[in-house]
Amino acid sequence: MERGKTKIKEGVVVSDKMKKTVVVRVERVFRHPEYQKVMRVSKKFKAHDEAGVCRVGDRVEIMACRPLSADKCWRVVRRLKIDSKSQPS
């Protein structure tokens, strides 16, 4: 039985220094209700990367899942865009 839509977010990897974990910065843009200024707000999420293939600068899609640790309840679904600077030459 499904309880609701699974939350999916898109963001950029800002850290990959932990084992099987990446930090993803998700940015959202909205217009302030009173002042009509376009606001840009970002939030960082820790996401599980089982294969350990994500590198800093990669654009990834993350999906909510059960809590995997005290502050990690997202997992990387797929890499959308690979950063060319992060590729080993």
CSV table of C-alpha atoms in Angstrom, one decimal:
chain,number,residue,atom,x,y,z
A,1,MET,CA,0.0,0.0,0.0
A,2,GLU,CA,1.4,3.4,-1.1
A,3,ARG,CA,1.3,6.2,1.4
A,4,GLY,CA,2.1,9.0,-0.9
A,5,LYS,CA,4.4,10.3,-3.6
A,6,THR,CA,8.1,9.6,-3.0
A,7,LYS,CA,10.1,12.8,-2.6
A,8,ILE,CA,12.7,13.3,-5.4
A,9,LYS,CA,15.1,16.2,-5.5
A,10,GLU,CA,17.8,17.3,-7.9
A,11,GLY,CA,21.1,18.9,-6.8
A,12,VAL,CA,24.8,19.2,-7.1
A,13,VAL,CA,27.3,17.1,-5.1
A,14,VAL,CA,29.4,19.4,-2.9
A,15,SER,CA,31.3,16.7,-0.9
A,16,ASP,CA,32.3,13.1,-1.4
A,17,LYS,CA,34.8,12.6,1.4
A,18,MET,CA,32.7,10.1,3.4
A,19,LYS,CA,32.4,6.4,2.6
A,20,LYS,CA,29.2,5.6,0.6
A,21,THR,CA,27.9,9.1,1.4
A,22,VAL,CA,27.7,12.3,-0.6
A,23,VAL,CA,26.5,15.8,0.4
A,24,VAL,CA,24.1,17.2,-2.2
A,25,ARG,CA,23.1,20.9,-2.3
A,26,VAL,CA,19.5,21.4,-3.5
A,27,GLU,CA,18.6,24.8,-4.7
A,28,ARG,CA,15.1,26.2,-5.0
A,29,VAL,CA,13.9,29.5,-6.4
A,30,PHE,CA,10.7,31.2,-5.4
A,31,ARG,CA,9.2,34.7,-5.4
A,32,HIS,CA,8.8,36.3,-2.0
A,33,PRO,CA,5.0,36.6,-1.3
A,34,GLU,CA,5.1,40.2,0.0
A,35,TYR,CA,8.1,41.9,-1.7
A,36,GLN,CA,8.0,39.9,-5.0
A,37,LYS,CA,11.8,39.5,-5.0
A,38,VAL,CA,13.1,36.3,-6.5
A,39,MET,CA,14.7,34.3,-3.7
A,40,ARG,CA,17.3,31.6,-4.1
A,41,VAL,CA,17.6,29.2,-1.2
A,42,SER,CA,19.7,26.1,-0.9
A,43,LYS,CA,19.8,23.3,1.5
A,44,LYS,CA,22.3,20.4,1.9
A,45,PHE,CA,21.2,16.8,2.2
A,46,LYS,CA,23.4,13.7,3.0
A,47,ALA,CA,22.6,10.9,0.5
A,48,HIS,CA,23.7,7.3,0.3
A,49,ASP,CA,25.9,6.4,-2.7
A,50,GLU,CA,26.3,2.6,-2.5
A,51,ALA,CA,28.6,2.4,-5.5
A,52,GLY,CA,30.7,5.5,-4.5
A,53,VAL,CA,30.8,6.8,-8.1
A,54,CYS,CA,29.5,10.4,-7.5
A,55,ARG,CA,32.2,13.1,-7.5
A,56,VAL,CA,32.1,16.8,-6.5
A,57,GLY,CA,30.3,18.9,-9.2
A,58,ASP,CA,28.1,16.0,-10.5
A,59,ARG,CA,24.4,16.8,-10.9
A,60,VAL,CA,22.4,14.0,-9.2
A,61,GLU,CA,18.9,13.0,-8.5
A,62,ILE,CA,18.1,11.9,-4.9
A,63,MET,CA,15.1,10.1,-3.4
A,64,ALA,CA,13.8,9.9,0.1
A,65,CYS,CA,14.1,6.6,1.9
A,66,ARG,CA,14.1,5.1,5.4
A,67,PRO,CA,16.6,6.6,7.8
A,68,LEU,CA,20.1,5.1,7.1
A,69,SER,CA,21.9,6.9,9.9
A,70,ALA,CA,21.2,9.8,12.3
A,71,ASP,CA,21.2,12.4,9.6
A,72,LYS,CA,21.0,10.4,6.3
A,73,CYS,CA,17.6,9.5,4.8
A,74,TRP,CA,18.2,10.1,1.1
A,75,ARG,CA,19.8,7.9,-1.6
A,76,VAL,CA,21.3,8.7,-4.9
A,77,VAL,CA,19.0,7.5,-7.7
A,78,ARG,CA,21.2,8.4,-10.7
A,79,ARG,CA,23.8,10.8,-12.0
A,80,LEU,CA,22.2,13.3,-14.4
A,81,LYS,CA,25.3,15.2,-15.5
A,82,ILE,CA,29.0,14.3,-14.8
A,83,ASP,CA,31.3,17.1,-14.1
A,84,SER,CA,34.2,17.1,-16.6
A,85,LYS,CA,36.7,18.4,-14.0
A,86,SER,CA,36.0,15.5,-11.6
A,87,GLN,CA,37.0,12.9,-14.2
A,88,PRO,CA,40.5,11.4,-13.8
A,89,SER,CA,42.7,11.8,-16.8
